[in-house]
PDB file of C-alpha atoms in Angstrom:
ATOM      1  CA  UNK A 273      45.932 -34.402  -9.843  1.00 50.00           C
ATOM      2  CA  UNK A 274      46.917 -31.027  -8.360  1.00 49.00           C
ATOM      3  CA  UNK A 275      44.367 -29.350 -10.617  1.00 50.00           C
ATOM      4  CA  UNK A 276      41.602 -31.643  -9.353  1.00 51.00           C
ATOM      5  CA  UNK A 277      42.547 -30.946  -5.728  1.00 46.00           C
ATOM      6  CA  UNK A 278      42.522 -27.203  -6.411  1.00 47.00           C
ATOM      7  CA  UNK A 279      39.079 -27.408  -8.029  1.00 44.00           C
ATOM      8  CA  UNK A 280      37.724 -29.405  -5.086  1.00 47.00           C
ATOM      9  CA  UNK A 281      39.046 -26.873  -2.589  1.00 46.00           C
ATOM     10  CA  UNK A 282      37.615 -24.019  -4.638  1.00 48.00           C
ATOM     11  CA  UNK A 283      34.220 -25.716  -4.747  1.00 48.00           C
ATOM     12  CA  UNK A 284      34.291 -26.274  -0.987  1.00 46.00           C
ATOM     13  CA  UNK A 285      35.152 -22.615  -0.345  1.00 49.00           C
ATOM     14  CA  UNK A 286      32.360 -21.380  -2.593  1.00 42.00           C
ATOM     15  CA  UNK A 287      29.864 -23.796  -1.064  1.00 44.00           C
ATOM     16  CA  UNK A 288      30.841 -22.766   2.450  1.00 43.00           C
ATOM     17  CA  UNK A 289      30.543 -19.045   1.689  1.00 42.00           C
ATOM     18  CA  UNK A 290      27.082 -19.511   0.166  1.00 43.00           C
ATOM     19  CA  UNK A 291      25.806 -21.651   3.040  1.00 45.00           C
ATOM     20  CA  UNK A 292      27.351 -19.320   5.609  1.00 57.00           C
ATOM     21  CA  UNK A 293      25.742 -16.210   4.111  1.00 85.00           C
ATOM     22  CA  UNK A 294      23.336 -14.658   6.552  1.00 93.00           C
ATOM     23  CA  UNK A 295      19.755 -14.096   5.417  1.00 97.00           C
ATOM     24  CA  UNK A 296      18.521 -10.587   4.752  1.00 98.00           C
ATOM     25  CA  UNK A 297      16.730  -9.471   7.910  1.00 98.00           C
ATOM     26  CA  UNK A 298      13.355  -7.774   7.462  1.00 98.00           C
ATOM     27  CA  UNK A 299      11.621  -6.046  10.396  1.00 98.00           C
ATOM     28  CA  UNK A 300       7.890  -5.397  10.064  1.00 99.00           C
ATOM     29  CA  UNK A 301       6.944  -2.518  12.369  1.00 98.00           C
ATOM     30  CA  UNK A 302       3.289  -1.819  13.028  1.00 98.00           C
ATOM     31  CA  UNK A 303       0.147  -2.130  15.085  1.00 98.00           C
ATOM     32  CA  UNK A 304      -2.454  -4.908  15.335  1.00 98.00           C
ATOM     33  CA  UNK A 305      -2.801  -5.144  11.551  1.00 98.00           C
ATOM     34  CA  UNK A 306       0.876  -6.087  11.327  1.00 98.00           C
ATOM     35  CA  UNK A 307       0.686  -8.242  14.456  1.00 98.00           C
ATOM     36  CA  UNK A 308      -2.123 -10.298  12.943  1.00 98.00           C
ATOM     37  CA  UNK A 309      -4.959  -9.602  15.379  1.00 97.00           C
ATOM     38  CA  UNK A 310      -8.186 -11.428  14.547  1.00 95.00           C
ATOM     39  CA  UNK A 311      -6.242 -13.971  12.461  1.00 98.00           C
ATOM     40  CA  UNK A 312      -6.511 -17.505  13.842  1.00 97.00           C
ATOM     41  CA  UNK A 313      -2.953 -18.611  13.043  1.00 98.00           C
ATOM     42  CA  UNK A 314      -0.933 -15.413  12.958  1.00 97.00           C
ATOM     43  CA  UNK A 315       2.373 -17.324  12.844  1.00 97.00           C
ATOM     44  CA  UNK A 316       1.366 -18.568   9.411  1.00 98.00           C
ATOM     45  CA  UNK A 317      -1.231 -16.133   8.068  1.00 98.00           C
ATOM     46  CA  UNK A 318      -0.302 -12.649   9.323  1.00 98.00           C
ATOM     47  CA  UNK A 319       1.078 -10.411   6.604  1.00 98.00           C
ATOM     48  CA  UNK A 320       4.720 -10.659   7.841  1.00 98.00           C
ATOM     49  CA  UNK A 321       4.468 -14.461   7.900  1.00 98.00           C
ATOM     50  CA  UNK A 322       3.101 -14.550   4.351  1.00 98.00           C
ATOM     51  CA  UNK A 323       5.773 -12.046   3.270  1.00 98.00           C
ATOM     52  CA  UNK A 324       8.440 -14.361   4.621  1.00 98.00           C
ATOM     53  CA  UNK A 325       7.038 -17.238   2.577  1.00 98.00           C
ATOM     54  CA  UNK A 326       6.982 -15.093  -0.570  1.00 98.00           C
ATOM     55  CA  UNK A 327      10.547 -13.852  -0.117  1.00 98.00           C
ATOM     56  CA  UNK A 328      11.982 -17.294   0.557  1.00 97.00           C
ATOM     57  CA  UNK A 329      14.971 -18.642   2.440  1.00 96.00           C
ATOM     58  CA  UNK A 330      17.284 -15.774   1.572  1.00 97.00           C
ATOM     59  CA  UNK A 331      15.226 -13.588   3.911  1.00 98.00           C
ATOM     60  CA  UNK A 332      14.336 -13.688   7.582  1.00 98.00           C
ATOM     61  CA  UNK A 333      11.146 -11.750   8.296  1.00 98.00           C
ATOM     62  CA  UNK A 334      10.285 -10.857  11.892  1.00 98.00           C
ATOM     63  CA  UNK A 335       6.912  -9.554  13.040  1.00 98.00           C
ATOM     64  CA  UNK A 336       7.382  -6.616  15.422  1.00 98.00           C
ATOM     65  CA  UNK A 337       3.734  -5.568  15.309  1.00 98.00           C
ATOM     66  CA  UNK A 338       2.083  -4.533  18.560  1.00 98.00           C
ATOM     67  CA  UNK A 339      -1.660  -4.118  18.919  1.00 98.00           C
ATOM     68  CA  UNK A 340      -3.182  -0.768  19.813  1.00 97.00           C
ATOM     69  CA  UNK A 341      -0.046   1.299  19.344  1.00 98.00           C
ATOM     70  CA  UNK A 342       0.133   4.693  17.675  1.00 98.00           C
ATOM     71  CA  UNK A 343       2.687   6.395  15.495  1.00 98.00           C
ATOM     72  CA  UNK A 344       2.799   9.693  17.399  1.00 98.00           C
ATOM     73  CA  UNK A 345       4.683   9.585  20.697  1.00 97.00           C
ATOM     74  CA  UNK A 346       2.318  12.217  22.144  1.00 96.00           C
ATOM     75  CA  UNK A 347      -0.443   9.696  22.843  1.00 95.00           C
ATOM     76  CA  UNK A 348      -1.154   7.163  25.548  1.00 91.00           C
ATOM     77  CA  UNK A 349       0.253   4.186  23.612  1.00 96.00           C
ATOM     78  CA  UNK A 350       3.065   5.150  21.221  1.00 98.00           C
ATOM     79  CA  UNK A 351       5.002   2.353  19.568  1.00 98.00           C
ATOM     80  CA  UNK A 352       8.342   4.049  20.252  1.00 98.00           C
ATOM     81  CA  UNK A 353       7.912   3.676  24.018  1.00 97.00           C
ATOM     82  CA  UNK A 354       7.490  -0.098  23.917  1.00 98.00           C
ATOM     83  CA  UNK A 355      10.087  -2.819  24.562  1.00 98.00           C
ATOM     84  CA  UNK A 356       9.084  -4.360  21.231  1.00 98.00           C
ATOM     85  CA  UNK A 357      10.529  -1.308  19.509  1.00 98.00           C
ATOM     86  CA  UNK A 358      13.857  -1.812  21.275  1.00 98.00           C
ATOM     87  CA  UNK A 359      13.797  -5.454  20.223  1.00 98.00           C
ATOM     88  CA  UNK A 360      13.326  -4.357  16.619  1.00 98.00           C
ATOM     89  CA  UNK A 361      16.376  -2.092  16.872  1.00 98.00           C
ATOM     90  CA  UNK A 362      18.422  -4.890  18.415  1.00 98.00           C
ATOM     91  CA  UNK A 363      17.457  -7.110  15.482  1.00 98.00           C
ATOM     92  CA  UNK A 364      19.619  -4.800  13.300  1.00 98.00           C
ATOM     93  CA  UNK A 365      17.427  -5.250  10.235  1.00 98.00           C
ATOM     94  CA  UNK A 366      18.593  -4.818   6.666  1.00 98.00           C
ATOM     95  CA  UNK A 367      15.066  -3.798   5.655  1.00 98.00           C
ATOM     96  CA  UNK A 368      12.428  -2.043   7.767  1.00 98.00           C
ATOM     97  CA  UNK A 369       8.764  -1.842   6.776  1.00 98.00           C
ATOM     98  CA  UNK A 370       6.860   0.720   8.882  1.00 98.00           C
ATOM     99  CA  UNK A 371       3.066   0.479   8.898  1.00 98.00           C
ATOM    100  CA  UNK A 372       1.686   2.701  11.628  1.00 98.00           C
ATOM    101  CA  UNK A 373      -0.927   5.451  11.799  1.00 98.00           C
ATOM    102  CA  UNK A 374      -4.294   3.704  11.972  1.00 98.00           C
ATOM    103  CA  UNK A 375      -4.687   4.122  15.728  1.00 98.00           C
ATOM    104  CA  UNK A 376      -3.726   7.788  15.467  1.00 98.00           C
ATOM    105  CA  UNK A 377      -7.120   8.229  13.796  1.00 97.00           C
ATOM    106  CA  UNK A 378      -8.914   7.460  17.061  1.00 97.00           C
ATOM    107  CA  UNK A 379     -10.272  10.690  18.600  1.00 96.00           C
ATOM    108  CA  UNK A 380      -8.629   9.963  21.955  1.00 95.00           C
ATOM    109  CA  UNK A 381      -5.191   9.663  20.337  1.00 95.00           C
ATOM    110  CA  UNK A 382      -5.267  12.452  17.782  1.00 93.00           C
ATOM    111  CA  UNK A 383      -2.393  14.893  17.968  1.00 94.00           C
ATOM    112  CA  UNK A 384      -1.244  16.945  15.002  1.00 96.00           C
ATOM    113  CA  UNK A 385       0.928  16.877  11.907  1.00 97.00           C
ATOM    114  CA  UNK A 386       4.100  17.982  13.693  1.00 98.00           C
ATOM    115  CA  UNK A 387       3.836  15.260  16.324  1.00 97.00           C
ATOM    116  CA  UNK A 388       3.158  12.484  13.837  1.00 98.00           C
ATOM    117  CA  UNK A 389       5.899  13.515  11.424  1.00 98.00           C
ATOM    118  CA  UNK A 390       8.458  14.219  14.143  1.00 98.00           C
ATOM    119  CA  UNK A 391       7.947  10.772  15.660  1.00 98.00           C
ATOM    120  CA  UNK A 392       8.084   9.083  12.259  1.00 98.00           C
ATOM    121  CA  UNK A 393      11.376  10.821  11.489  1.00 98.00           C
ATOM    122  CA  UNK A 394      12.732   9.755  14.872  1.00 98.00           C
ATOM    123  CA  UNK A 395      11.716   6.196  14.124  1.00 98.00           C
ATOM    124  CA  UNK A 396      13.488   6.287  10.774  1.00 98.00           C
ATOM    125  CA  UNK A 397      16.622   7.883  12.228  1.00 98.00           C
ATOM    126  CA  UNK A 398      16.818   5.336  15.048  1.00 98.00           C
ATOM    127  CA  UNK A 399      17.063   2.408  12.628  1.00 98.00           C
ATOM    128  CA  UNK A 400      19.586   4.227  10.446  1.00 98.00           C
ATOM    129  CA  UNK A 401      21.685   4.961  13.522  1.00 98.00           C
ATOM    130  CA  UNK A 402      21.869   1.249  14.351  1.00 96.00           C
ATOM    131  CA  UNK A 403      22.384   0.035  10.776  1.00 95.00           C
ATOM    132  CA  UNK A 404      23.206   2.843   8.314  1.00 97.00           C
ATOM    133  CA  UNK A 405      22.667   0.627   5.271  1.00 96.00           C
ATOM    134  CA  UNK A 406      19.100  -0.260   6.299  1.00 97.00           C
ATOM    135  CA  UNK A 407      16.491   0.188   3.567  1.00 98.00           C
ATOM    136  CA  UNK A 408      13.344   1.734   5.014  1.00 98.00           C
ATOM    137  CA  UNK A 409       9.888   1.515   3.465  1.00 98.00           C
ATOM    138  CA  UNK A 410       6.931   3.555   4.673  1.00 98.00           C
ATOM    139  CA  UNK A 411       3.409   2.230   4.261  1.00 98.00           C
ATOM    140  CA  UNK A 412       0.202   4.180   3.960  1.00 98.00           C
ATOM    141  CA  UNK A 413      -2.330   2.542   6.286  1.00 98.00           C
ATOM    142  CA  UNK A 414      -5.041   0.328   4.892  1.00 98.00           C
ATOM    143  CA  UNK A 415      -8.531   1.857   4.816  1.00 98.00           C
ATOM    144  CA  UNK A 416     -10.943   1.708   7.720  1.00 97.00           C
ATOM    145  CA  UNK A 417     -14.352   0.794   6.350  1.00 96.00           C
ATOM    146  CA  UNK A 418     -17.007   2.901   8.043  1.00 93.00           C
ATOM    147  CA  UNK A 419     -18.162   2.841  11.665  1.00 92.00           C
ATOM    148  CA  UNK A 420     -16.189   0.318  13.724  1.00 95.00           C
ATOM    149  CA  UNK A 421     -15.759  -0.830  17.305  1.00 95.00           C
ATOM    150  CA  UNK A 422     -12.337   0.821  17.547  1.00 95.00           C
ATOM    151  CA  UNK A 423     -13.569   4.410  16.952  1.00 96.00           C
ATOM    152  CA  UNK A 424     -11.085   4.760  14.096  1.00 97.00           C
ATOM    153  CA  UNK A 425     -12.209   7.582  11.830  1.00 97.00           C
ATOM    154  CA  UNK A 426     -12.056   6.407   8.185  1.00 97.00           C
ATOM    155  CA  UNK A 427     -11.853   9.984   6.908  1.00 97.00           C
ATOM    156  CA  UNK A 428      -8.937  10.808   9.180  1.00 97.00           C
ATOM    157  CA  UNK A 429      -7.059   7.767   7.889  1.00 98.00           C
ATOM    158  CA  UNK A 430      -7.879   8.708   4.309  1.00 98.00           C
ATOM    159  CA  UNK A 431      -6.948  12.358   4.741  1.00 98.00           C
ATOM    160  CA  UNK A 432      -4.417  13.641   7.303  1.00 98.00           C
ATOM    161  CA  UNK A 433      -2.684  10.366   8.156  1.00 98.00           C
ATOM    162  CA  UNK A 434      -2.045   9.451   4.527  1.00 98.00           C
ATOM    163  CA  UNK A 435      -0.881  12.958   3.711  1.00 98.00           C
ATOM    164  CA  UNK A 436       1.506  13.261   6.640  1.00 98.00           C
ATOM    165  CA  UNK A 437       3.180   9.905   5.989  1.00 98.00           C
ATOM    166  CA  UNK A 438       3.418  10.643   2.264  1.00 98.00           C
ATOM    167  CA  UNK A 439       5.140  13.949   2.967  1.00 98.00           C
ATOM    168  CA  UNK A 440       7.799  12.293   5.117  1.00 98.00           C
ATOM    169  CA  UNK A 441       8.429   9.660   2.439  1.00 98.00           C
ATOM    170  CA  UNK A 442       8.835  12.403  -0.166  1.00 98.00           C
ATOM    171  CA  UNK A 443      11.088  14.567   2.003  1.00 98.00           C
ATOM    172  CA  UNK A 444      13.289  11.650   3.013  1.00 98.00           C
ATOM    173  CA  UNK A 445      13.215  10.113  -0.487  1.00 98.00           C
ATOM    174  CA  UNK A 446      11.985   6.800   0.900  1.00 98.00           C
ATOM    175  CA  UNK A 447       9.873   4.273  -1.001  1.00 98.00           C
ATOM    176  CA  UNK A 448       6.181   4.511  -0.162  1.00 98.00           C
ATOM    177  CA  UNK A 449       3.928   1.444  -0.251  1.00 98.00           C
ATOM    178  CA  UNK A 450       0.366   2.599  -0.908  1.00 98.00           C
ATOM    179  CA  UNK A 451      -1.637  -0.007   0.968  1.00 98.00           C
ATOM    180  CA  UNK A 452      -4.571   2.386   1.178  1.00 98.00           C
ATOM    181  CA  UNK A 453      -5.180   2.335  -2.556  1.00 98.00           C
ATOM    182  CA  UNK A 454      -4.339  -1.352  -2.889  1.00 98.00           C
ATOM    183  CA  UNK A 455      -6.889  -2.395  -0.255  1.00 98.00           C
ATOM    184  CA  UNK A 456      -9.614   0.111  -1.129  1.00 98.00           C
ATOM    185  CA  UNK A 457     -12.745  -1.716  -2.219  1.00 96.00           C
ATOM    186  CA  UNK A 458     -11.697  -4.868  -0.335  1.00 97.00           C
ATOM    187  CA  UNK A 459     -14.112  -4.490   2.567  1.00 97.00           C
ATOM    188  CA  UNK A 460     -15.030  -8.184   2.431  1.00 98.00           C
ATOM    189  CA  UNK A 461     -11.524  -8.970   3.678  1.00 98.00           C
ATOM    190  CA  UNK A 462     -11.972  -6.769   6.770  1.00 98.00           C
ATOM    191  CA  UNK A 463     -14.660  -8.475   8.886  1.00 97.00           C
ATOM    192  CA  UNK A 464     -14.565  -5.872  11.679  1.00 97.00           C
ATOM    193  CA  UNK A 465     -13.894  -3.011   9.201  1.00 97.00           C
ATOM    194  CA  UNK A 466     -10.359  -2.470  10.531  1.00 98.00           C
ATOM    195  CA  UNK A 467      -8.400  -5.745  10.684  1.00 98.00           C
ATOM    196  CA  UNK A 468      -7.771  -7.918   7.646  1.00 98.00           C
ATOM    197  CA  UNK A 469      -8.616 -11.589   7.595  1.00 98.00           C
ATOM    198  CA  UNK A 470      -6.237 -14.139   6.102  1.00 98.00           C
ATOM    199  CA  UNK A 471      -7.104 -13.102   2.542  1.00 98.00           C
ATOM    200  CA  UNK A 472      -6.600  -9.430   3.388  1.00 98.00           C
ATOM    201  CA  UNK A 473      -3.247 -10.169   5.012  1.00 98.00           C
ATOM    202  CA  UNK A 474      -2.157 -11.950   1.838  1.00 98.00           C
ATOM    203  CA  UNK A 475      -3.061  -8.876  -0.192  1.00 98.00           C
ATOM    204  CA  UNK A 476      -0.967  -6.687   2.118  1.00 98.00           C
ATOM    205  CA  UNK A 477       1.946  -9.123   1.952  1.00 98.00           C
ATOM    206  CA  UNK A 478       1.742  -9.148  -1.827  1.00 98.00           C
ATOM    207  CA  UNK A 479       2.002  -5.374  -2.043  1.00 98.00           C
ATOM    208  CA  UNK A 480       4.960  -5.272   0.336  1.00 98.00           C
ATOM    209  CA  UNK A 481       6.631  -8.131  -1.514  1.00 98.00           C
ATOM    210  CA  UNK A 482       6.335  -6.329  -4.842  1.00 98.00           C
ATOM    211  CA  UNK A 483       7.793  -3.155  -3.356  1.00 98.00           C
ATOM    212  CA  UNK A 484      10.758  -4.959  -1.784  1.00 98.00           C
ATOM    213  CA  UNK A 485      11.621  -7.028  -4.839  1.00 96.00           C
ATOM    214  CA  UNK A 486      11.158  -4.125  -7.251  1.00 90.00           C
ATOM    215  CA  UNK A 487      13.882  -2.159  -5.470  1.00 58.00           C
ATOM    216  CA  UNK A 488      16.324  -5.028  -6.037  1.00 52.00           C
ATOM    217  CA  UNK A 489      15.887  -5.099  -9.803  1.00 44.00           C
TER     218      UNK A 489
END
């Protein structure tokens, strides 16, 4: 009888600890591509929403994307000067996925390598200061496909922006998610040549999902 009572109590304790475990918090930092601009139901079909579905109930994925924002702070609309950025810090994420840089390829927002890399390092350090155990992933931006209404220079995305982000990932020994290569040749999923449609967002989510789950193996 005592043995049965002990086993029941043990089962209850284990069950409670499992149910009480908090989900792994994932913060998706980015611009309109992360936000889900041009997607009809962004709460379901943006890349962070799809990522959350792929990862399952053990994870809580929050979309901190903000349209039109740049990586470099030395522009008119840097992400790091927005309240949404402070909300992301307050979320105290366990995992941070940073996908910025596309808008820095607009002529009006171009700065230089030092500005972009300095701001990216500040962004990384700010999350580590809040939660030292946070795992941070840097993303190379998806391609821009030719002339577009947003004046984003495809060659500048392909060249300097990719290089500068890659260098920071290498120097900081952070995992790099190469969305540029993964989405190259997928122009049909970018109706305005910059923003992915639902199918494009699923491709992005798939790449991020593979990167996050690979690190856990």
